[in-house]
Coordinates of C-alpha atoms in Angstrom, one line a residue:
M190 CA -26.3 -27.3 50.3
A191 CA -30.3 -27.3 49.7
E192 CA -32.0 -24.3 48.1
S193 CA -34.1 -22.2 50.2
V194 CA -37.8 -22.3 49.3
G195 CA -37.8 -18.6 48.1
E196 CA -35.1 -19.3 45.7
S197 CA -36.5 -22.2 44.2
E198 CA -39.8 -20.4 43.4
G199 CA -38.0 -17.3 42.2
A200 CA -36.1 -19.6 39.6
G201 CA -39.3 -21.3 38.6
E202 CA -40.9 -18.2 37.8
R203 CA -38.1 -16.9 35.7
K204 CA -37.7 -20.2 33.8
N205 CA -41.7 -20.3 32.9
H206 CA -41.7 -16.6 31.9
P207 CA -43.1 -16.1 28.3
G208 CA -40.0 -14.0 27.4
A209 CA -37.4 -16.3 29.0
G210 CA -34.5 -17.1 26.7
R211 CA -35.5 -14.7 24.0
R212 CA -33.7 -11.3 23.3
K213 CA -35.6 -8.3 23.0
A214 CA -36.1 -7.1 19.3
P215 CA -34.3 -3.8 18.5
I216 CA -36.4 -1.0 17.8
F217 CA -34.3 -0.1 15.1
P218 CA -32.4 -2.4 12.6
K219 CA -28.6 -2.8 13.4
G220 CA -25.7 -1.4 11.3
R221 CA -25.9 1.2 8.5
Q222 CA -29.1 1.1 6.5
G223 CA -28.0 1.5 2.8
D224 CA -29.8 4.3 0.6
P225 CA -32.1 2.8 -2.1
E226 CA -31.1 5.4 -4.8
A227 CA -27.4 4.8 -4.2
R228 CA -28.0 1.0 -4.4
A229 CA -29.8 1.4 -7.7
R230 CA -27.0 3.5 -9.1
V231 CA -24.4 1.0 -8.0
A232 CA -26.3 -1.9 -9.3
S233 CA -26.8 -0.1 -12.7
L234 CA -23.0 0.2 -12.9
L235 CA -22.5 -3.2 -12.3
A236 CA -25.0 -4.6 -14.5
G237 CA -23.7 -7.5 -16.7
R238 CA -20.7 -7.7 -14.8
P239 CA -19.6 -11.0 -12.6
L240 CA -19.8 -9.9 -9.1
Q241 CA -16.5 -11.7 -8.1
R242 CA -14.6 -10.9 -5.0
D243 CA -11.4 -10.3 -6.7
L244 CA -13.2 -7.4 -9.0
L245 CA -13.6 -5.4 -5.8
I246 CA -11.0 -2.9 -6.8
E247 CA -12.3 -2.5 -10.4
F248 CA -15.7 -1.7 -9.1
L249 CA -14.4 0.9 -6.7
H250 CA -12.6 2.4 -9.7
L251 CA -16.2 2.2 -11.8
I252 CA -17.9 4.0 -9.0
Q253 CA -15.0 6.9 -8.3
D254 CA -14.9 7.5 -12.2
R255 CA -18.6 8.0 -12.5
Y256 CA -19.2 10.2 -9.4
G257 CA -15.8 11.6 -8.5
C258 CA -15.6 9.9 -5.1
L259 CA -16.8 7.0 -3.0
S260 CA -19.6 8.0 -0.8
A261 CA -20.6 6.0 2.4
D262 CA -23.7 5.0 0.7
H263 CA -21.9 4.0 -2.5
L264 CA -19.4 1.7 -0.3
Q265 CA -22.5 0.6 1.6
A266 CA -24.4 -0.4 -1.7
L267 CA -21.3 -2.0 -3.0
A268 CA -21.1 -4.3 -0.2
Q269 CA -24.7 -5.3 -0.3
E270 CA -24.3 -6.1 -4.1
M271 CA -21.2 -8.2 -3.7
K272 CA -22.5 -9.6 -0.4
L273 CA -19.5 -8.5 1.7
S274 CA -19.3 -6.7 4.7
M275 CA -19.2 -2.9 5.0
A276 CA -15.9 -3.2 6.9
E277 CA -14.2 -5.6 4.2
V278 CA -15.1 -2.8 1.4
F279 CA -13.9 0.1 3.4
E280 CA -10.7 -1.3 4.4
V281 CA -9.8 -1.9 0.8
A282 CA -10.9 1.5 -0.5
S283 CA -9.1 3.3 2.5
F284 CA -5.8 1.5 1.6
Y285 CA -5.5 3.0 -1.9
A286 CA -4.4 6.6 -2.5
H287 CA -6.4 7.2 -5.6
F288 CA -9.8 6.5 -3.8
D289 CA -11.6 9.5 -2.3
I290 CA -14.0 8.4 0.5
V291 CA -16.2 11.0 1.8
L292 CA -18.0 10.0 4.9
D293 CA -21.3 11.3 6.3
G294 CA -20.9 15.0 7.0
E295 CA -17.8 15.3 4.9
T296 CA -17.5 17.6 1.9
A297 CA -17.0 15.9 -1.7
P298 CA -14.0 16.9 -3.2
P299 CA -13.8 19.4 -6.2
E300 CA -14.8 17.9 -9.7
L301 CA -11.2 18.6 -10.8
T302 CA -8.1 17.2 -9.0
I303 CA -4.4 18.2 -10.1
R304 CA -1.8 16.1 -8.8
I305 CA 1.7 17.4 -8.8
C306 CA 4.7 15.0 -8.5
D307 CA 6.9 15.8 -5.6
S308 CA 9.4 12.7 -5.9
L309 CA 13.1 13.5 -6.4
T310 CA 13.5 14.6 -10.0
C311 CA 10.4 16.7 -9.8
D312 CA 11.4 18.3 -6.6
M313 CA 14.7 19.1 -8.3
M314 CA 12.9 20.6 -11.0
G315 CA 10.6 22.9 -9.1
A316 CA 7.7 21.0 -8.1
R317 CA 7.5 22.5 -4.5
K318 CA 7.0 25.9 -5.9
L319 CA 4.1 24.9 -8.3
L320 CA 2.5 23.3 -5.1
Q321 CA 2.9 26.5 -3.4
D322 CA 2.0 28.9 -6.1
L323 CA -0.8 27.0 -8.2
P324 CA -3.7 27.5 -5.5
A325 CA -3.6 31.2 -5.9
K326 CA -3.2 30.8 -9.6
L327 CA -6.4 28.5 -10.1
G328 CA -8.5 29.9 -7.4
A329 CA -11.2 27.8 -5.6
G330 CA -12.8 24.8 -7.1
V331 CA -9.8 22.8 -7.9
R332 CA -8.0 20.3 -5.5
I333 CA -4.4 20.6 -5.6
V334 CA -2.3 17.7 -4.1
P335 CA 1.3 16.2 -4.0
A336 CA 1.7 13.0 -5.6
P337 CA 4.5 10.2 -5.8
C338 CA 6.3 9.4 -8.8
M339 CA 4.3 9.3 -12.2
G340 CA 6.9 7.7 -14.2
R341 CA 7.7 10.5 -16.4
C342 CA 11.0 11.9 -14.7
D343 CA 12.6 12.8 -17.8
R344 CA 9.8 15.4 -18.4
A345 CA 9.9 17.0 -15.0
P346 CA 8.3 18.6 -13.2
V347 CA 5.2 16.7 -14.0
A348 CA 1.4 17.1 -13.0
E349 CA -1.7 15.3 -13.8
V350 CA -5.0 17.3 -14.4
G351 CA -7.5 14.7 -14.2
H352 CA -5.8 11.9 -16.1
N353 CA -4.0 14.1 -18.5
H354 CA -0.2 14.3 -17.8
I355 CA 1.5 17.7 -18.3
D356 CA 5.1 17.4 -18.8
S357 CA 7.4 20.2 -17.9
A358 CA 4.8 21.6 -16.0
T359 CA 4.4 25.3 -15.3
L360 CA 1.8 27.6 -13.8
D361 CA 0.5 28.7 -17.3
T362 CA 0.3 25.2 -18.8
L363 CA -1.7 23.8 -15.9
K364 CA -4.1 26.8 -15.8
A365 CA -4.5 26.3 -19.4
A366 CA -5.3 22.5 -19.0
A367 CA -7.7 23.1 -16.0
E368 CA -9.6 25.8 -17.5
G369 CA -9.8 24.1 -21.0
G370 CA -11.3 20.9 -19.3
H371 CA -8.4 18.7 -20.8
T372 CA -8.5 15.8 -18.6
H373 CA -8.4 12.9 -20.7
P374 CA -5.1 11.2 -21.2
R375 CA -3.3 11.9 -24.3
I376 CA -2.6 8.6 -26.3
P377 CA 0.7 8.7 -28.1
G378 CA 1.4 7.3 -31.6
Y379 CA 2.0 3.4 -31.1
Q380 CA 2.6 0.3 -33.1
D381 CA -1.0 -1.4 -33.2
L382 CA -1.5 -5.1 -34.1
A383 CA -1.6 -4.6 -37.9
A384 CA 1.8 -2.8 -37.9
Y385 CA 3.3 -5.3 -35.4
A386 CA 2.2 -8.4 -37.4
A387 CA 3.5 -6.8 -40.5
T388 CA 7.1 -7.0 -39.2
G389 CA 6.6 -10.9 -38.3
G390 CA 5.1 -10.2 -35.0
Y391 CA 3.4 -13.2 -33.2
G392 CA 5.3 -15.4 -35.3
C393 CA 7.2 -16.8 -32.4
L394 CA 4.0 -17.4 -30.6
K395 CA 2.7 -19.2 -33.4
D396 CA 5.5 -21.6 -33.7
C397 CA 5.0 -22.2 -29.8
L398 CA 1.4 -23.0 -30.3
S399 CA 1.9 -25.3 -33.5
G400 CA 4.5 -27.4 -31.8
A401 CA 7.5 -25.9 -33.8
R402 CA 9.1 -24.8 -30.6
T403 CA 8.9 -26.8 -27.3
A404 CA 8.6 -25.4 -23.7
G405 CA 11.9 -27.0 -23.0
Q406 CA 13.8 -25.3 -25.8
V407 CA 12.2 -21.9 -25.0
I408 CA 13.4 -22.1 -21.5
E409 CA 16.7 -23.0 -22.2
T410 CA 17.1 -20.4 -24.7
L411 CA 16.4 -17.7 -22.0
S412 CA 18.5 -19.4 -19.8
D413 CA 21.4 -19.2 -22.0
S414 CA 20.6 -15.5 -23.2
G415 CA 21.2 -14.4 -19.5
L416 CA 17.8 -12.6 -19.3
R417 CA 16.8 -11.5 -15.9
G418 CA 14.1 -10.1 -14.0
L419 CA 14.1 -6.4 -14.8
G420 CA 11.5 -5.3 -12.2
G421 CA 14.5 -5.1 -9.8
A422 CA 15.1 -8.3 -8.3
G423 CA 17.2 -9.8 -11.3
F424 CA 16.2 -13.3 -11.1
P425 CA 17.2 -15.5 -14.0
T426 CA 14.1 -15.8 -16.3
G427 CA 14.5 -19.3 -17.7
R428 CA 15.1 -20.6 -14.1
K429 CA 11.9 -19.1 -12.8
W430 CA 10.1 -20.3 -15.8
G431 CA 11.3 -23.6 -15.3
L432 CA 10.4 -23.5 -11.4
V433 CA 6.7 -22.5 -12.1
R434 CA 6.4 -25.2 -14.8
N435 CA 7.4 -28.0 -12.6
E436 CA 4.8 -27.1 -9.7
P437 CA 1.6 -28.9 -10.1
G438 CA -1.3 -27.2 -12.2
P439 CA -3.4 -25.4 -12.6
R440 CA -1.2 -22.3 -13.0
L441 CA -1.5 -18.8 -13.7
M442 CA 0.7 -15.8 -14.8
A443 CA 0.8 -12.1 -13.3
V444 CA 2.6 -9.2 -15.1
N445 CA 4.0 -6.5 -12.7
A446 CA 3.2 -3.3 -14.7
D447 CA 3.4 -1.3 -11.5
E448 CA 6.7 0.5 -11.8
G449 CA 6.3 3.1 -9.0
E450 CA 10.2 3.5 -8.2
P451 CA 11.0 7.1 -8.3
G452 CA 13.1 7.6 -11.4
T453 CA 11.7 4.6 -13.5
F454 CA 9.7 4.9 -16.6
K455 CA 10.9 2.3 -19.0
D456 CA 7.8 -0.1 -18.7
R457 CA 5.8 3.0 -19.5
Y458 CA 7.8 3.8 -22.7
Y459 CA 7.4 0.3 -24.0
L460 CA 3.9 0.0 -23.4
E461 CA 3.2 3.3 -25.0
S462 CA 5.2 2.5 -28.2
E463 CA 5.4 -1.2 -28.7
P464 CA 2.6 -2.9 -26.6
H465 CA 2.5 -6.2 -28.7
R466 CA 6.0 -7.0 -28.4
F467 CA 5.2 -7.2 -24.7
L468 CA 1.9 -8.9 -25.3
E469 CA 3.5 -11.6 -27.2
G470 CA 6.2 -12.2 -24.6
A471 CA 3.5 -12.4 -22.0
L472 CA 1.4 -15.2 -24.0
I473 CA 4.7 -17.0 -24.7
G474 CA 5.3 -17.2 -20.9
A475 CA 1.8 -18.2 -20.3
W476 CA 2.2 -21.0 -22.9
A477 CA 5.5 -22.1 -21.5
V478 CA 4.2 -22.6 -18.0
E479 CA 0.7 -23.6 -19.3
A480 CA -0.9 -20.8 -17.4
E481 CA -4.7 -20.6 -17.9
A482 CA -4.9 -16.8 -17.4
V483 CA -2.5 -13.7 -17.5
Y484 CA -3.3 -11.0 -15.2
I485 CA -1.7 -7.5 -16.2
Y486 CA -1.3 -5.4 -13.3
L487 CA -1.0 -1.8 -14.6
R488 CA -0.4 1.3 -12.1
D489 CA -3.4 3.8 -12.1
E490 CA -0.6 6.6 -13.0
Y491 CA -0.6 5.2 -16.7
P492 CA -4.0 5.9 -17.9
A493 CA -2.7 6.1 -21.6
A494 CA -1.1 2.8 -21.5
R495 CA -4.2 1.4 -19.9
E496 CA -6.4 2.6 -22.8
I497 CA -3.7 1.4 -25.3
L498 CA -3.7 -2.1 -23.8
Q499 CA -7.6 -2.3 -23.7
R500 CA -7.7 -1.5 -27.4
E501 CA -4.8 -4.0 -28.4
I502 CA -5.8 -7.0 -26.1
A503 CA -9.3 -6.8 -27.7
A504 CA -7.6 -6.8 -31.0
L505 CA -5.2 -9.7 -30.6
E506 CA -8.1 -11.9 -29.1
A507 CA -10.4 -10.9 -31.9
A508 CA -7.6 -12.3 -34.3
G509 CA -7.6 -15.6 -32.2
L510 CA -4.0 -15.1 -31.2
A511 CA -4.6 -16.0 -27.5
P512 CA -6.3 -19.4 -27.7
H513 CA -4.4 -20.8 -24.8
S514 CA -4.8 -18.2 -22.0
K515 CA -7.2 -15.5 -21.1
L516 CA -5.7 -11.9 -20.6
H517 CA -7.0 -10.0 -17.8
L518 CA -6.0 -6.1 -17.3
R519 CA -6.2 -4.9 -13.7
R520 CA -5.9 -1.4 -12.5
G521 CA -3.6 -0.5 -9.4
A522 CA -5.1 2.4 -7.2
G523 CA -2.1 4.4 -6.3
A524 CA 0.1 2.1 -4.0
Y525 CA 4.0 1.8 -4.5
I526 CA 3.7 -1.4 -2.3
C527 CA 1.8 -3.4 -5.1
G528 CA 5.2 -3.3 -7.1
E529 CA 6.2 -6.0 -4.6
E530 CA 5.1 -9.3 -6.2
S531 CA 3.2 -11.0 -3.2
A532 CA 1.5 -7.3 -2.6
M533 CA 0.8 -7.2 -6.1
I534 CA -1.2 -10.5 -5.8
E535 CA -3.2 -9.6 -3.1
S536 CA -4.3 -6.4 -4.9
I537 CA -5.2 -8.5 -7.9
E538 CA -7.4 -10.7 -5.8
G539 CA -9.2 -7.4 -4.7
K540 CA -7.6 -7.0 -1.3
R541 CA -5.2 -4.4 0.4
G542 CA -1.9 -4.6 -1.1
L543 CA -0.2 -6.1 2.0
P544 CA 3.1 -8.3 1.2
R545 CA 2.8 -11.9 2.1
H546 CA 5.1 -13.8 4.6
R547 CA 7.2 -16.4 2.7
P548 CA 7.5 -19.3 2.2
P549 CA 5.4 -20.6 0.1
Y550 CA 6.6 -18.4 -2.4
V551 CA 4.4 -17.2 -5.3
A552 CA 5.9 -19.6 -7.7
Q553 CA 4.3 -22.5 -5.4
A554 CA 1.1 -20.7 -4.0
G555 CA 0.5 -17.2 -5.6
L556 CA -2.6 -15.8 -7.2
F557 CA -5.8 -17.5 -5.8
G558 CA -3.5 -19.8 -4.3
R559 CA -2.1 -21.5 -7.7
P560 CA 1.6 -21.6 -8.8
T561 CA 2.0 -18.2 -10.5
L562 CA 4.6 -16.9 -12.8
V563 CA 5.5 -13.4 -12.1
N564 CA 7.3 -11.1 -14.7
N565 CA 8.0 -7.6 -15.3
V566 CA 7.1 -5.7 -18.4
E567 CA 10.5 -5.3 -19.8
T568 CA 11.6 -8.8 -19.2
L569 CA 8.7 -9.9 -21.3
F570 CA 9.3 -7.4 -24.0
W571 CA 12.6 -9.1 -24.8
I572 CA 11.3 -12.5 -25.2
P573 CA 10.5 -12.4 -29.0
T574 CA 13.7 -10.7 -29.5
I575 CA 15.7 -13.5 -28.0
L576 CA 13.8 -16.4 -29.7
T577 CA 14.3 -14.8 -32.9
Q578 CA 18.0 -13.5 -32.8
G579 CA 19.0 -16.3 -30.7
A580 CA 20.5 -16.3 -27.2
K581 CA 24.2 -15.8 -28.2
D582 CA 23.5 -12.7 -30.3
F583 CA 21.3 -11.4 -27.5
A584 CA 23.8 -12.1 -24.8
E585 CA 26.8 -10.5 -26.5
Q586 CA 25.1 -7.2 -26.8
G587 CA 26.2 -6.5 -23.1
A588 CA 29.5 -4.8 -21.9
G589 CA 32.1 -6.8 -20.1
D590 CA 30.6 -9.8 -18.4
S591 CA 27.1 -8.3 -18.5
K592 CA 24.5 -9.7 -21.0
G593 CA 22.2 -8.3 -23.3
P594 CA 21.2 -4.9 -23.9
R595 CA 19.5 -3.0 -21.1
S596 CA 17.0 0.0 -20.6
Y597 CA 18.2 2.9 -18.4
S598 CA 15.8 5.5 -17.2
V599 CA 17.8 8.8 -17.0
S600 CA 16.6 11.9 -15.2
G601 CA 17.8 14.9 -13.2
R602 CA 20.6 17.1 -14.0
V603 CA 21.6 16.1 -17.7
K604 CA 21.1 17.8 -20.9
N605 CA 19.1 15.0 -22.6
P606 CA 17.3 12.7 -20.1
G607 CA 15.1 10.0 -21.1
L608 CA 15.1 6.3 -22.0
K609 CA 18.6 5.0 -23.0
L610 CA 18.9 1.6 -24.5
T611 CA 22.7 0.8 -24.3
P612 CA 24.5 -2.6 -23.5
A613 CA 24.0 -3.8 -20.0
G614 CA 26.8 -3.0 -17.7
I615 CA 27.4 0.6 -19.1
T616 CA 28.7 3.1 -16.4
V617 CA 27.1 6.1 -15.3
R618 CA 29.7 8.2 -16.8
Q619 CA 29.3 6.7 -20.1
L620 CA 25.6 7.3 -19.8
I621 CA 26.0 11.0 -19.2
E622 CA 28.9 11.8 -21.7
D623 CA 27.6 9.4 -24.5
H624 CA 24.0 9.2 -24.3
C625 CA 22.8 12.2 -22.4
G626 CA 24.8 14.9 -24.1
G627 CA 26.6 15.7 -20.7
M628 CA 25.8 17.6 -17.7
A629 CA 23.1 20.4 -17.9
E630 CA 24.4 23.8 -18.4
G631 CA 25.8 25.2 -15.3
H632 CA 25.8 22.0 -13.4
S633 CA 28.8 19.9 -12.3
F634 CA 28.3 16.1 -11.6
K635 CA 28.3 15.4 -7.9
A636 CA 26.4 12.3 -7.2
Y637 CA 23.9 9.8 -8.7
L638 CA 21.3 7.2 -7.7
P639 CA 22.1 4.0 -9.6
G640 CA 18.8 2.3 -9.0
G641 CA 16.0 4.5 -8.0
A642 CA 14.9 5.6 -4.4
S643 CA 15.9 2.1 -3.0
G644 CA 19.3 1.8 -4.9
G645 CA 20.9 4.4 -2.7
I646 CA 23.3 7.2 -3.6
L647 CA 26.9 7.2 -4.9
P648 CA 29.4 10.1 -5.2
A649 CA 30.6 11.2 -8.8
S650 CA 34.3 9.6 -7.8
M651 CA 32.4 6.2 -8.2
A652 CA 31.1 7.0 -11.9
D653 CA 33.0 4.2 -13.5
I654 CA 31.3 1.0 -11.7
P655 CA 29.2 -1.0 -14.2
L656 CA 25.5 -0.7 -13.7
D657 CA 24.3 -4.2 -13.5
F658 CA 23.2 -6.8 -11.2
G659 CA 25.9 -7.8 -8.7
K660 CA 28.2 -4.9 -9.3
L661 CA 26.8 -2.6 -6.6
E662 CA 25.8 -4.7 -3.6
H663 CA 29.1 -4.4 -1.9
L664 CA 28.7 -0.7 -1.8
G665 CA 25.2 -0.9 -0.2
C666 CA 23.4 -0.1 -3.3
L667 CA 21.2 -1.8 -5.9
I668 CA 20.7 -1.4 -9.7
G669 CA 16.9 -2.3 -8.9
S670 CA 15.0 -1.1 -12.0
H671 CA 17.7 0.7 -13.7
A672 CA 16.5 4.2 -12.5
V673 CA 19.5 6.5 -12.7
V674 CA 19.0 9.7 -11.3
I675 CA 21.9 12.6 -11.8
L676 CA 22.5 15.1 -9.0
S677 CA 24.8 18.2 -9.3
D678 CA 26.8 20.6 -7.3
K679 CA 23.6 22.7 -7.1
D680 CA 21.6 19.7 -5.1
D681 CA 21.8 19.1 -1.4
I682 CA 22.4 15.6 -0.9
K683 CA 20.9 15.4 2.7
A684 CA 17.9 17.0 1.2
A685 CA 17.7 14.5 -1.4
A686 CA 17.8 11.5 0.9
L687 CA 15.3 13.1 3.1
N688 CA 12.8 13.4 0.2
L689 CA 13.5 9.5 -0.7
M690 CA 12.6 8.8 3.0
R691 CA 9.5 10.8 3.0
F692 CA 8.3 8.9 0.0
F693 CA 9.2 5.4 1.8
E694 CA 7.2 6.7 5.0
D695 CA 4.2 7.7 2.9
E696 CA 4.2 4.4 0.9
S697 CA 4.8 1.9 3.8
C698 CA 1.6 -0.3 3.9
G699 CA 2.0 -0.3 7.6
Q700 CA 1.8 -4.1 8.3
C701 CA 5.1 -4.5 10.1
T702 CA 6.6 -2.1 12.8
P703 CA 10.0 -1.7 11.5
C704 CA 9.0 -0.3 8.4
R705 CA 5.9 1.7 9.5
N706 CA 7.5 3.4 12.5
G707 CA 11.2 3.1 11.3
T708 CA 10.5 5.2 8.2
E709 CA 8.5 7.7 10.2
K710 CA 11.3 8.0 13.1
A711 CA 14.0 8.3 10.2
V712 CA 12.1 11.2 8.6
K713 CA 11.9 13.0 12.0
L714 CA 15.7 12.4 12.6
M715 CA 16.9 13.5 9.0
S716 CA 14.7 16.6 9.2
Q717 CA 17.0 17.9 12.0
G718 CA 20.0 20.1 11.5
V719 CA 22.3 17.7 12.7
W720 CA 22.0 14.3 12.1
D721 CA 22.4 11.6 14.9
R722 CA 24.7 9.1 13.3
A723 CA 24.5 6.5 15.9
L724 CA 20.8 6.5 16.2
L725 CA 20.3 6.6 12.7
E726 CA 22.6 3.8 11.8
D727 CA 20.8 1.9 14.7
L728 CA 17.4 2.4 13.3
A729 CA 18.5 1.6 9.8
G730 CA 20.0 -1.8 11.1
V731 CA 16.6 -2.7 12.5
M732 CA 14.5 -1.7 9.5
A733 CA 17.0 -3.7 7.1
D734 CA 17.0 -6.9 9.2
A735 CA 13.4 -6.9 10.5
S736 CA 11.0 -5.5 7.8
I737 CA 8.7 -8.1 6.0
C738 CA 9.5 -6.8 2.5
G739 CA 12.1 -5.1 0.3
L740 CA 10.5 -1.5 0.9
G741 CA 11.4 -1.4 4.5
Q742 CA 14.6 -3.4 3.8
A743 CA 15.9 -1.0 1.2
A744 CA 14.4 2.2 2.6
P745 CA 17.7 3.0 4.5
N746 CA 20.1 2.6 1.7
P747 CA 20.0 6.3 0.8
L748 CA 20.5 7.2 4.2
L749 CA 23.4 5.0 4.9
C750 CA 25.0 6.2 1.8
V751 CA 25.0 9.8 2.9
L752 CA 26.5 8.7 6.2
K753 CA 29.2 6.7 4.2
Y754 CA 30.2 8.4 1.0
F755 CA 29.4 12.2 2.1
P756 CA 30.7 13.1 5.2
E757 CA 31.4 16.7 4.2
E758 CA 27.3 16.9 3.9
L759 CA 27.0 16.1 7.5
A760 CA 29.3 18.8 8.9

């Protein structure tokens, strides 16, 4: 159909108009405009540092440590310096619990923050009353917040004043620390490089670097020793090293020092007492798989261990003991999920700690897409001992068919809680009676957690089961990181399970619906006076079957154990 004369003329006028095809320039520039002073302050903090994308979390810590919070202007300035979008910086900062973001119009937090652990053992020892009474004791000007496990469960209740941990905290000790300005971490006595070298330390590493030992020999020795991953999964260490070594290079190594499982503190103990034994193990691992760099991911709740590692890594590098691999210390920011290996790798890369879908596995495509060896602190701690003693001597230190010594973090209602180094496969009854001085005065043994928050809860009648990998799964429990929490007749088992589920609800990364919504729904159902058994069992099944990672899959374990082993508690 032909155009009308009028339509044709109008079209021509529009086409030839001087402004045709051009968008009108905005009166004001788009987006948030950065504050020049904030940009200058952030640029000064970052001066001389490589503006790598994977250092984003480190830079967020730098800003918060200096200014006490992360203002919107600081975030914008950081984004501009690193040539990232504001959304990219904000999504990372807002993911981690230890970053305090202050948006326009909001009030900055007080200069001093006191965190009080409200995880299971601390809750049993009076943390709730501290949280309730401390504000009146201190008055205004101090922020008091609940916090998840701080890795000092044998000294419960625990609080952190700034970066200074207060063990067996009371209202008076917290008040004194706050008013005295005691906010720096207390550094315990530890074995430094000179002391470690005097005992023959780094001899095994030198043998490896000189060719006196081959990678094949070391991997075979580890396999024969029975050493397994002691962060919770229990994968055979020698086999893991062999798998990574067989992947095409270049390769990397990541150390999981983010033990956030309530009840666990063994890695902190070793890092704060014998850091070089761990560091030698890590450097031997890097040599064996030919990793160009080692990234140590340390939880932010361990400031003393961080200061120790900073000192001692600098010392060993100055001594020329790490010519084959560069050591990087990376700081977590308060996210339990980053104890999952792929979430940890995402965090090392400067991202939100969201677990990855697998395959590929991190041994194939891990940190920066490279094959990556991931090991736990305690696993690496035993490497020099095994290579010195021999696989047979190490393996024979276990009980029954279990292999090697094992570190159990014991807390709760015992006289002498703490780290207990015993034969692997010991029973909880032996732990209590032979290593903890028995039950605390006035308490009778009722139940125990064999493997931390995700390991389930068992009754005292099952106190003679070996505490080792493969011994508890048929009961719906896990040994995990060997965190043993003892409950007594004074403890409410349902309340304990609810405390654990609240932890999982708070720590869920939110990536998958079964975990994100499942933990929230479970908390609501478990908070009711009478539990709906059928609904809770159905919910637990969905979480276990459909969650992306171990957090959602294992979160129902304590709940299911209460339903199965403590029916009297449900009446």
